[in-house]
Short mmCIF file of C-alpha atoms in Angstrom, two decimals:
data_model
loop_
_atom_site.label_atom_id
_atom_site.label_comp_id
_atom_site.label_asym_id
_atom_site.label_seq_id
_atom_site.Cartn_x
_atom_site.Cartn_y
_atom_site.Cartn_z
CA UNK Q 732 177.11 115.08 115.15
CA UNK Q 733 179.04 118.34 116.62
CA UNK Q 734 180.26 118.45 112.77
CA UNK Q 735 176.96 118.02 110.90
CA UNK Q 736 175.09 121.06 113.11
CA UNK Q 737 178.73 123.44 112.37
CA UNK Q 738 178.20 122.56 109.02
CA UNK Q 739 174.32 123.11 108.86
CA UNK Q 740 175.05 126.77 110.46
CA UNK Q 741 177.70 127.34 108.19
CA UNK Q 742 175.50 126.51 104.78
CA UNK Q 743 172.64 128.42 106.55
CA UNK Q 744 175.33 131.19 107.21
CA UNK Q 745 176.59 131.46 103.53
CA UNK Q 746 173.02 131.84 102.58
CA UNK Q 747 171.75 134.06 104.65
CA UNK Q 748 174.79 136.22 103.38
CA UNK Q 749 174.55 135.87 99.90
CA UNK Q 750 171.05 135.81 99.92
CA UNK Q 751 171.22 139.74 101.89
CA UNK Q 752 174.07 140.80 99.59
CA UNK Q 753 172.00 140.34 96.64
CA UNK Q 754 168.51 142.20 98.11
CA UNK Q 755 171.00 145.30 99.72
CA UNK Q 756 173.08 145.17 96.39
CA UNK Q 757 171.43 144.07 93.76
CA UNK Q 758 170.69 146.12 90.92
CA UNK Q 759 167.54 144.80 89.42
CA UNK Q 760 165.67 147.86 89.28
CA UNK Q 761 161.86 148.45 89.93
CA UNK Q 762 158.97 146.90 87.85
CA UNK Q 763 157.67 149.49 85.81
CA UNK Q 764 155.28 151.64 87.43
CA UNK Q 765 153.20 153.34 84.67
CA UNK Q 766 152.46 152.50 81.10
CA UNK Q 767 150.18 149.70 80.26
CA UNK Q 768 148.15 149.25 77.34
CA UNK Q 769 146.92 152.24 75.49
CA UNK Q 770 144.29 152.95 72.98
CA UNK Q 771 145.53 154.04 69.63
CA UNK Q 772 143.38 157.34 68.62
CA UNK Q 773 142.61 157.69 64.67
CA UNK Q 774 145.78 160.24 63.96
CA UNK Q 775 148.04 157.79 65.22
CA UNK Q 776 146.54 155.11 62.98
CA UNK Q 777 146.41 157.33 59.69
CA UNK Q 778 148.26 160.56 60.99
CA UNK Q 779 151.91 159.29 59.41
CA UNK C 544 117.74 131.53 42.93
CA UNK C 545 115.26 130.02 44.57
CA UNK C 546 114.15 133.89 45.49
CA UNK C 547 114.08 136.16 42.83
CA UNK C 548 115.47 139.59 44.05
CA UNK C 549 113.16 141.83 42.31
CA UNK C 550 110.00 140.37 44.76
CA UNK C 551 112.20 141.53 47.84
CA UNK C 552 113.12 145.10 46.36
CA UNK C 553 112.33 147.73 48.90
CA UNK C 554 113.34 150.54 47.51
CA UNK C 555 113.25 154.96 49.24
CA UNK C 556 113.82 156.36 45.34
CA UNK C 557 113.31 153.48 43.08
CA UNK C 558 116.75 153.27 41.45
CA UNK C 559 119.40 150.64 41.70
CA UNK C 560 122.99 151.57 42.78
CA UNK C 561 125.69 150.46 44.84
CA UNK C 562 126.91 146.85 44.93
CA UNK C 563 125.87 143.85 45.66
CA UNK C 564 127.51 140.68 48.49
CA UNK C 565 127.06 137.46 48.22
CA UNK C 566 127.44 136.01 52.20
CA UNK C 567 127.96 132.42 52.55
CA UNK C 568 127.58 130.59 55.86
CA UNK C 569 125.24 132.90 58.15
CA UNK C 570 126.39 131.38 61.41
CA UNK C 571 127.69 133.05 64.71
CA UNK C 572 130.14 134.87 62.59
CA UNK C 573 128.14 135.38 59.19
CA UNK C 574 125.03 137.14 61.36
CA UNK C 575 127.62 139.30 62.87
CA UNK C 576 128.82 140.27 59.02
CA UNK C 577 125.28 141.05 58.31
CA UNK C 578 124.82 143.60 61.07
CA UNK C 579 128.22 145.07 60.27
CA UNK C 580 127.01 145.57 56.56
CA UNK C 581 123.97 147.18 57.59
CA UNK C 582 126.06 149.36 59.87
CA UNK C 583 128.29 150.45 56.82
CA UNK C 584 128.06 154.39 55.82
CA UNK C 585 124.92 155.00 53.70
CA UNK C 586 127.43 155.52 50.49
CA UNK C 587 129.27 152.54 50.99
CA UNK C 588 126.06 150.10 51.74
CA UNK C 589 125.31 147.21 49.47
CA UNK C 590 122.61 147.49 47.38
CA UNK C 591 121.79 143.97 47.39
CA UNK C 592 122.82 140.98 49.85
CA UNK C 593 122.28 137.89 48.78
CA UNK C 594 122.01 134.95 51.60
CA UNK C 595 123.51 131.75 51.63
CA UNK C 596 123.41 128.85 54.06
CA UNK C 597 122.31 124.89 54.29
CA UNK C 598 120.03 126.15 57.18
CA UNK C 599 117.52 127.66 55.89
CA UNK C 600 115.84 129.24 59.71
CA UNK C 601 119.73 130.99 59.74
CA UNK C 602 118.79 132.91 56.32
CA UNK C 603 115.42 133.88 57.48
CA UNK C 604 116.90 134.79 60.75
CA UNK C 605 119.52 137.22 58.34
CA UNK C 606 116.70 138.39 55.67
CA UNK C 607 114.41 140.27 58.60
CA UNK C 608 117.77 141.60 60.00
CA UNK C 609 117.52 143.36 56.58
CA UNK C 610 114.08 144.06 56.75
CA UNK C 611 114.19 145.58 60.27
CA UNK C 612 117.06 147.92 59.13
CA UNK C 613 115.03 148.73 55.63
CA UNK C 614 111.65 149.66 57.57
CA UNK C 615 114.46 151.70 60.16
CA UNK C 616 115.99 153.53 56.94
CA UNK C 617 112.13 154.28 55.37
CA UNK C 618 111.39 156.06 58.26
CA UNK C 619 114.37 157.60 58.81
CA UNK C 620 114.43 159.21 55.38
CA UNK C 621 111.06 160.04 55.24
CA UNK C 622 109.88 158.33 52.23
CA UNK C 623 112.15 159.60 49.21
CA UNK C 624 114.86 161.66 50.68
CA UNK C 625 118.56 161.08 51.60
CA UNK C 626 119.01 159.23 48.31
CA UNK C 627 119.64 156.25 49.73
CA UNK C 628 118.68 153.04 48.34
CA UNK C 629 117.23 150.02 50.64
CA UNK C 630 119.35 146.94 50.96
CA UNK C 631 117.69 143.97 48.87
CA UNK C 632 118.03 140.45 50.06
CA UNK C 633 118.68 137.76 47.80
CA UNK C 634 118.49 134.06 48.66
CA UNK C 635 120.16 130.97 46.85
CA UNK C 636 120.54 127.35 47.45
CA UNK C 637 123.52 127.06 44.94
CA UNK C 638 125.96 129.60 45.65
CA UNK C 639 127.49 129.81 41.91
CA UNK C 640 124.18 131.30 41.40
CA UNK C 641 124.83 133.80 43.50
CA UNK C 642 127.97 134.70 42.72
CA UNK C 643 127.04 135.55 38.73
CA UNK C 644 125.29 138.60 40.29
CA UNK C 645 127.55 139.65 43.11
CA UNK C 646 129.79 141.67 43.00
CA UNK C 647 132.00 140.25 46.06
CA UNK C 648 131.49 137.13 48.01
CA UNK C 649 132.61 136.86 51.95
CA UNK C 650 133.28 133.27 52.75
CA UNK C 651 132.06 132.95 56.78
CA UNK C 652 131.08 128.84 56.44
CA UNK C 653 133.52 126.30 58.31
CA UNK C 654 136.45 125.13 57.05
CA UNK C 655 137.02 122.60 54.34
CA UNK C 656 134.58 124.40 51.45
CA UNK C 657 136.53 127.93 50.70
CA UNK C 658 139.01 126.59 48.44
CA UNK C 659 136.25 124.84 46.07
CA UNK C 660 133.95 128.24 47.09
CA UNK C 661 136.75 130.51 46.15
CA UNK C 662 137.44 129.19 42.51
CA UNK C 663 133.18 129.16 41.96
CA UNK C 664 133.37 132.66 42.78
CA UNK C 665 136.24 133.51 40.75
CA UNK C 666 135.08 132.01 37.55
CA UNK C 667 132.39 133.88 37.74
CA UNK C 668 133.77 137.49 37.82
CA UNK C 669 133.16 137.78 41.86
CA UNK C 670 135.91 138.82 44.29
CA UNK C 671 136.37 136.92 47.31
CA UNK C 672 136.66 137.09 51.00
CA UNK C 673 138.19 133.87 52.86
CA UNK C 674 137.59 134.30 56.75
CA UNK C 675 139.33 130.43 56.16
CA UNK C 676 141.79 130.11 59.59
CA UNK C 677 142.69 126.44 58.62
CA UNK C 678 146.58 126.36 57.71
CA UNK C 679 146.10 123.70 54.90
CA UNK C 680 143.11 125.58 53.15
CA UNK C 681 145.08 128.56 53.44
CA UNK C 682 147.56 126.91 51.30
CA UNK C 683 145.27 125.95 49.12
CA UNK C 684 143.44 129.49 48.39
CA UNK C 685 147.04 131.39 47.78
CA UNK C 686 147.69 128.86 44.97
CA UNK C 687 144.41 130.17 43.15
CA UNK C 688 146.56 133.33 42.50
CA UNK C 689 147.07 132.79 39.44
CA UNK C 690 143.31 131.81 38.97
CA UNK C 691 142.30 135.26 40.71
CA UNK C 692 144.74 137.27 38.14
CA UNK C 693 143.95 135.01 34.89
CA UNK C 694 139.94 137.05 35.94
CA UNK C 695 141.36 140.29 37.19
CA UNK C 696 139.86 139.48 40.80
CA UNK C 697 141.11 140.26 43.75
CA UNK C 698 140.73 136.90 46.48
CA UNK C 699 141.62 138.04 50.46
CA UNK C 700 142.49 135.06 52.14
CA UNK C 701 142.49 135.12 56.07
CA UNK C 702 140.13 138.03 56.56
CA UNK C 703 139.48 137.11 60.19
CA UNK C 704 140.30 137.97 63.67
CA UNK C 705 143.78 136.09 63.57
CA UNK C 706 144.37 135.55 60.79
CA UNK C 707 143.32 139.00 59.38
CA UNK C 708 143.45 141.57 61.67
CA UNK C 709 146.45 139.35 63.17
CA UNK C 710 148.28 140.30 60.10
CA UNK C 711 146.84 144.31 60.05
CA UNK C 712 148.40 144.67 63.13
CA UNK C 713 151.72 143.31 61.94
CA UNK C 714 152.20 144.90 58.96
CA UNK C 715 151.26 148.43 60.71
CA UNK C 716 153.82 147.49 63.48
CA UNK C 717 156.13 146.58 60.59
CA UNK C 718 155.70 149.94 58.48
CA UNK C 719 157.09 151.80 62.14
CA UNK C 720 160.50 149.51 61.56
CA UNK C 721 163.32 149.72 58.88
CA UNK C 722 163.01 145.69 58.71
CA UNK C 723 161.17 143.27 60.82
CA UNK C 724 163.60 140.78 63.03
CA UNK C 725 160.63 138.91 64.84
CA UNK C 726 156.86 138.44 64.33
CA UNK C 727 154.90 136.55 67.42
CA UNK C 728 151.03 136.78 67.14
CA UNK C 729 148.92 135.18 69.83
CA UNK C 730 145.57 134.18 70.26
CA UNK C 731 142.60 133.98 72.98
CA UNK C 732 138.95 132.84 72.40
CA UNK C 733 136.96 131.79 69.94
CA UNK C 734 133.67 132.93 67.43
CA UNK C 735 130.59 130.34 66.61
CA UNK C 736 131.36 126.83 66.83
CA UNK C 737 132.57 126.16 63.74
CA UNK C 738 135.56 128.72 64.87
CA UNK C 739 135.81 126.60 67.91
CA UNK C 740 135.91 123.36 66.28
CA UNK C 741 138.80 124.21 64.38
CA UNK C 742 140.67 125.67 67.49
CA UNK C 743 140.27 122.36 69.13
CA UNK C 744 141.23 120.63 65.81
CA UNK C 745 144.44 123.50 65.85
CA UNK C 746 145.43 122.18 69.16
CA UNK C 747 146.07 118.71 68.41
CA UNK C 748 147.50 119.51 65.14
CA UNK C 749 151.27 120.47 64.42
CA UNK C 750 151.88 124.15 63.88
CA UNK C 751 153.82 125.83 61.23
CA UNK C 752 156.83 128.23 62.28
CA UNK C 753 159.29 130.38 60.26
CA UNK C 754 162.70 129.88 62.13
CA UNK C 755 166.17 130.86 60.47
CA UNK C 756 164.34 131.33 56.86
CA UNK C 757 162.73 127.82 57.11
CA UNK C 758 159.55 126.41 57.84
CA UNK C 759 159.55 123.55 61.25
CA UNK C 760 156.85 121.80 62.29
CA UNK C 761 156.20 122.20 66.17
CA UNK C 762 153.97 119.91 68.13
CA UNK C 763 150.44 121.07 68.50
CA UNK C 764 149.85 122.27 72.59
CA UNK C 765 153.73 122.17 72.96
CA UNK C 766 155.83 125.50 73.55
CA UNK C 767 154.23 127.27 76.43
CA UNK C 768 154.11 131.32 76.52
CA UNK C 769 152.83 133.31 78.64
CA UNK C 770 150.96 136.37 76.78
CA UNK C 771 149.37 139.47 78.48
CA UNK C 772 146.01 140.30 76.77
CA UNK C 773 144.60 143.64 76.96
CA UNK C 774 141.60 143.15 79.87
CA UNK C 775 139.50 141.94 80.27
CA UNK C 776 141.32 138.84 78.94
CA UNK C 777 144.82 139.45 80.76
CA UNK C 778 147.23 136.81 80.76
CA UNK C 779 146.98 133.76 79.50
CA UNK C 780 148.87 130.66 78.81
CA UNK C 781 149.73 129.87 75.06
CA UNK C 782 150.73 127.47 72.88
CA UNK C 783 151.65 125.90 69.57
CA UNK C 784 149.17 125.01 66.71
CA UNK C 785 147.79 124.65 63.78
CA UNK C 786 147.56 128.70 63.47
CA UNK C 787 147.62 129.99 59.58
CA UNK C 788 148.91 133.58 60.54
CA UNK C 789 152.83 132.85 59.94
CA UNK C 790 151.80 131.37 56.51
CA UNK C 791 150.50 134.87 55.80
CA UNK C 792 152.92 136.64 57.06
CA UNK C 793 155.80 135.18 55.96
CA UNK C 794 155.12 136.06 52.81
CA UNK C 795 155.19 139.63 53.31
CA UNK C 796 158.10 139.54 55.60
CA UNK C 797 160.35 136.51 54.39
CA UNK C 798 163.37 137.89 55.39
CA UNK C 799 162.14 137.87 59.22
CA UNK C 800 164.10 135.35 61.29
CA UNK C 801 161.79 134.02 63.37
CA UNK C 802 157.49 134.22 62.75
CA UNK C 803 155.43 132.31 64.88
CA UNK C 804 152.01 132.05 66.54
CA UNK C 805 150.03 130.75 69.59
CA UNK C 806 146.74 130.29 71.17
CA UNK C 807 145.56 130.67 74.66
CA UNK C 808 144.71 126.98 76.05
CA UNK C 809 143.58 125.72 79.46
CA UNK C 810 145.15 122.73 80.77
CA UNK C 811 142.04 120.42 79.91
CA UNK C 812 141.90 121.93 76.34
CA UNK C 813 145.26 120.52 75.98
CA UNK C 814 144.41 117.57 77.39
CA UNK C 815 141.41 116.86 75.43
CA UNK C 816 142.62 118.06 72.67
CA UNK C 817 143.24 114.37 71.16
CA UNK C 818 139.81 113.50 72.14
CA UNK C 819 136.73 114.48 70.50
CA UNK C 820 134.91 117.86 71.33
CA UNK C 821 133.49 116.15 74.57
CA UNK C 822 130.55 119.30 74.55
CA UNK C 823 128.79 121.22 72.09
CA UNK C 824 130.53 124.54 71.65
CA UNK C 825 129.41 127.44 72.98
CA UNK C 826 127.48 129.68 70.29
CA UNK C 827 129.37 132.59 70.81
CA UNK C 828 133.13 131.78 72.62
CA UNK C 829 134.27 135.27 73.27
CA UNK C 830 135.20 137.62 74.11
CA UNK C 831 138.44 136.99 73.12
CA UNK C 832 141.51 138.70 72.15
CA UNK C 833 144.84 138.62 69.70
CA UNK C 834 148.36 140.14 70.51
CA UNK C 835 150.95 140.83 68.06
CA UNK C 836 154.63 141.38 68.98
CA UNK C 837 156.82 142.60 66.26
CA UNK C 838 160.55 143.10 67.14
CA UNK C 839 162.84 145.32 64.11
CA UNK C 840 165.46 147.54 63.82
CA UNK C 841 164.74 151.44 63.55
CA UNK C 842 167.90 153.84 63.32
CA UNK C 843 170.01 150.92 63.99
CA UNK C 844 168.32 149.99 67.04
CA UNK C 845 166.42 146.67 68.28
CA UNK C 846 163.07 147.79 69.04
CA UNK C 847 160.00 145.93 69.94
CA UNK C 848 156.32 147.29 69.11
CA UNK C 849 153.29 144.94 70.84
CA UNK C 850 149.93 145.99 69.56
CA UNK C 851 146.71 143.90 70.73
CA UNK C 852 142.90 143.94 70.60
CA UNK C 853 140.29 142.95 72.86
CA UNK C 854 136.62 141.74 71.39
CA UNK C 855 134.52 139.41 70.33
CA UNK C 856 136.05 137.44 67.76
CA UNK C 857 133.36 136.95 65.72
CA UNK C 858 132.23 141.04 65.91
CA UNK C 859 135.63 141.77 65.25
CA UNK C 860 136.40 138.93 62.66
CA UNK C 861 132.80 140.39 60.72
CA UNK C 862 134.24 144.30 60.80
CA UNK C 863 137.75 142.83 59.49
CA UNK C 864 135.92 140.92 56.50
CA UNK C 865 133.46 143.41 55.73
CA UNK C 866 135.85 146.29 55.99
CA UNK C 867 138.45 143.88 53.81
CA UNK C 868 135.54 143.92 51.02
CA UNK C 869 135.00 147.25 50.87
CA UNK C 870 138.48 147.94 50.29
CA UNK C 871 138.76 145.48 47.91
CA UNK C 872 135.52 147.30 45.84
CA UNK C 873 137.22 150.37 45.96
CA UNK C 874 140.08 149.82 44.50
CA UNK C 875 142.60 149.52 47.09
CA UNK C 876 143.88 145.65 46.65
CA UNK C 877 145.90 144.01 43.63
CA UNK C 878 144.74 141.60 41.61
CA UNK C 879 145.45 137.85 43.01
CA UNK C 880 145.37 135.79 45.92
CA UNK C 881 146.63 137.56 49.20
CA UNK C 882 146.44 138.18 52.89
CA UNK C 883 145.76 140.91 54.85
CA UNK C 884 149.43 142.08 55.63
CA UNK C 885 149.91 142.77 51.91
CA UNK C 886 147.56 145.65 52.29
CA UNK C 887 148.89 148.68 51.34
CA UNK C 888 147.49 151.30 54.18
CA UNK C 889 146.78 148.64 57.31
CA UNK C 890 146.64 152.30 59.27
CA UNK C 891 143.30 153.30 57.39
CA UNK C 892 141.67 150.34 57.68
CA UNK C 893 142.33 149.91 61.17
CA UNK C 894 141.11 153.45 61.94
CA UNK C 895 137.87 152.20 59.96
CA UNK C 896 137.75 149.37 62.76
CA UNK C 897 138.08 151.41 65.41
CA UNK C 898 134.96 153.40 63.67
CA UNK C 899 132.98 150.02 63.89
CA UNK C 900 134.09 149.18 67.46
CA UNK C 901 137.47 147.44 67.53
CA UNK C 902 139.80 149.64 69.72
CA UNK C 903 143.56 149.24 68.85
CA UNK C 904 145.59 149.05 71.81
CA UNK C 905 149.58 149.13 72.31
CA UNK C 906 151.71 148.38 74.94
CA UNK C 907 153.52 150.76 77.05
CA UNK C 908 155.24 153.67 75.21
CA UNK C 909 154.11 156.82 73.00
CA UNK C 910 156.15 155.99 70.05
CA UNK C 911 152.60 156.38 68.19
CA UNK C 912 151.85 160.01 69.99
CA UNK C 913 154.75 161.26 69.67
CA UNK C 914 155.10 160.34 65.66
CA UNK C 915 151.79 161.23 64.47
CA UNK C 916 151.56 164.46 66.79
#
C-alpha cells in the first residue's frame, strides 16, 4: 500500500515537473495579436 | 414567344441599342440576377431581357422588377435625355426561342437541365452562362468545348459563388505566386432551394480531389476542417463533397499537388444527409461565405495567400454571373467552354464586385498594400 501512494507521488511528481518545465521553458510563442481579415481596396485588386 | 417584345418596348429616345439576356430559371438566385442587371452602368445595361421560367407568377414577379426600374429611369432622365434606352422584357415558354434573339443566356435553373440548355443556346449563336455547381454536369458542359468553338461562342461554366468566384479568388491568389503548390476552397451557406438541394445532395455524395496529379474519390461528409470565415460567419466545421470547384481549377493549375474543397456542415446535416430533405428549404439560406487558401512558391519561398468573402450567396452568385456576361460581351473571354479561373484579369472583375457589393477580404498580412502601393 506504502508502495502504491510513493509511487502515486512520484508519477504526480514527474508531472508536475515536466508539466512546469514546459510552461517556464517552452518556446511556443504568443498567438498573434493583430491582423485579421482585411478588405481588399480597388488598387490592390487592379493596381498590379 | 408567347410575348412579343415590341408590345413591352418602353423606350426614353426611341432607338434600339445595347444587348440583349436571355435569363433562365428566375428563382431565389435568378431574381437576384435581375436586380443586379438593372443595377449595371447605364452603358453596359441590356437593352432587352428576356424571361424564362416554368412558373409563370416568378416571371411576372421579374417583368415589374423591370418596369419599376423603367418608370425609375423615365423620370430620372426626364423624358428624352441621358440617351439611355429602357430595358425591354421579353417572355418565352421555349427557351430556344429565346435564345435566337439573345445575345447571351445566364443559366440560374437547378441542376440537371444546363448541359441540354447550354448546347440549345449554342446552336443558336448565344453565349452562355452556367451558374451549374453539380460536379457531373460540370463535366458535362466543358466537353461542349468543342461545340462552343465549332460557333465561335464563348460558354462560362461555374459562374457562381463557389464555383465562380471560388475560382476568381484562386486564380488572383495564384497570379501573386511563381506556381501554385496547394489550392483549398471552402464553403458556408446556401442560395434558393434549388442551391440547397444540391448541397444536401453534395453531402451524401463522394467528392472529387486532385492529390499527387490524380483525381481520388473521398467520402461525402468525411474529412473534417475547421475553416475561419470572415464574420459574421466565423468558423465553421467542413467537410468533403460533391463540390465542382477542383474540377475547375485543376484545369488551370494541373501541376498543383494537392486541390481540394469543402463545405460547412452541422452535425445533423451530416447525419441526414442520406435521408431525404426532411424540410422545405429555406428561400433564401444565407448569408453565407467561401474561403480560398492557395499555398505557392514566390522567390523561392513557401507562401500561403487566404482570400475569403462574406454574402449572400445568391447576391453574390447573381453579381459573379452577371459580371461573367458582361465580360464575356466585351470581349474579354476565348472562345470555348471554360471556368472562371481561366479568366485573364480575375483582379478587374473582382474590383467590379466589390463595385456591386461583394467586399474581398484577406487574411492577415499587407502583401496586397504593400505591392500595389
Amino acid at each position: 500500500m506504502l508502495m502504491l501512494a510513493r509511487r502515486v507521488v512520484a508519477a504526480l511528481s514527474f508531472a508536475g515537473l515536466t508539466a512546469a518545465l514546459f510552461r517556464l521553458r517552452g518556446q511556443g510563442g504568443v498567438a498573434q495579436q493583430q491582423g485579421g481579415w482585411r478588405e481588399l481596396t480597388d488598387v490592390e485588386l487592379i493596381g498590379r | 414567344m408567347s410575348n412579343s417584345s415590341d408590345a413591352d418596348v418602353i423606350s426614353l429616345r426611341g432607338e434600339k441599342v445595347g444587348y440583349s439576356v436571355a435569363v433562365v430559371g428566375l428563382g431565389t438566385t435568378g431574381g437576384h440576377i435581375i436586380k443586379q442587371l438593372l443595377a449595371t452602368s447605364v452603358e453596359s445595361r441590356p437593352a432587352r431581357i428576356c424571361l424564362i421560367d416554368k412558373r409563370p407568377e416568378r416571371v411576372s414577379t421579374a417583368a415589374a422588377v423591370i418596369r419599376a426600374a423603367n418608370s425609375a429611369a423615365l423620370v430620372q432622365s426626364g423624358g428624352l435625355s441621358s440617351g439611355q434606352v429602357a430595358i425591354t422584357v421579353g417572355q418565352a415558354d421555349d427557351p430556344a426561342d429565346a435564345f435566337h434573339s439573345s445575345h447571351i443566356a445566364i443559366l440560374a435553373t437547378d441542376c440537371g437541365s444546363h448541359a441540354a440548355l447550354a448546347i440549345d443556346a449554342l446552336r443558336s449563336g448565344c453565349h452562355v452562362v452556367s451558374m451549374s455547381d453539380r460536379p457531373e454536369e460540370v463535366d458535362d458542359l466543358l466537353v461542349l468545348d468543342s461545340l462552343a468553338r465549332h460557333h465561335e461562342r464563348s460558354l462560362v461554366v461555374g459562374a457562381g459563388m463557389a464555383p465562380g468566384l471560388s475560382c476568381l479568388l484562386a486564380r488572383f491568389a495564384g497570379n501573386q505566386l511563381d506556381s501554385v503548390l496547394a489550392i483549398n476552397v471552402a464553403k458556408a451557406g446556401t442560395a434558393g432551394p434549388a442551391c440547397a438541394r444540391q448541397h444536401h445532395r453534395a453531402l451524401k455524395s463522394s467528392g472529387r480531389d486532385w492529390v499527387g496529379h490524380r483525381w481520388e474519390y473521398r467520402r461525402g461528409g468525411s474529412g473534417r476542417d475547421l475553416a475561419w470565415f470572415p464574420e459574421p460567419i466565423g468558423p465553421r466545421d467542413c467537410y468533403r463533397g460533391a463540390l465542382p470547384s477542383p474540377i475547375l481549377l485543376q484545369r488551370q493549375y494541373p501541376d498543383a499537388q494537392r486541390i481540394s474543397a469543402r463545405v460547412s456542415a452541422t452535425r445533423r446535416d451530416r447525419f441526414t444527409s442520406r435521408l431525404p430533405m426532411l424540410r422545405k428549404p429555406h428561400q433564401d439560406g444565407g448569408p453565407g461565405a467561401i474561403r480560398v487558401e492557395v499555398r505557392g512558391r514566390r522567390d523561392g519561398a513557401v507562401e500561403t495567400i487566404v482570400l475569403a468573402v462574406a454574402a449572400f450567396p445568391s447576391e453574390s452568385a447573381a453579381a459573379v454571373s452577371v459580371e461573367a456576361a458582361q465580360s464575356v460581351l466585351a470581349g474579354m473571354a476565348a472562345h470555348g467552354a471554360h471556368g472562371l479561373a481561366s479568366w485573364p484579369d480575375p483582379g478587374a472583375v473582382l474590383s467590379e464586385l466589390r463595385r456591386r457589393g461583394v467586399a474581398i477580404f484577406t487574411f492577415g498580412d499587407d502583401r496586397f498594400r504593400s505591392e500595389a502601393g
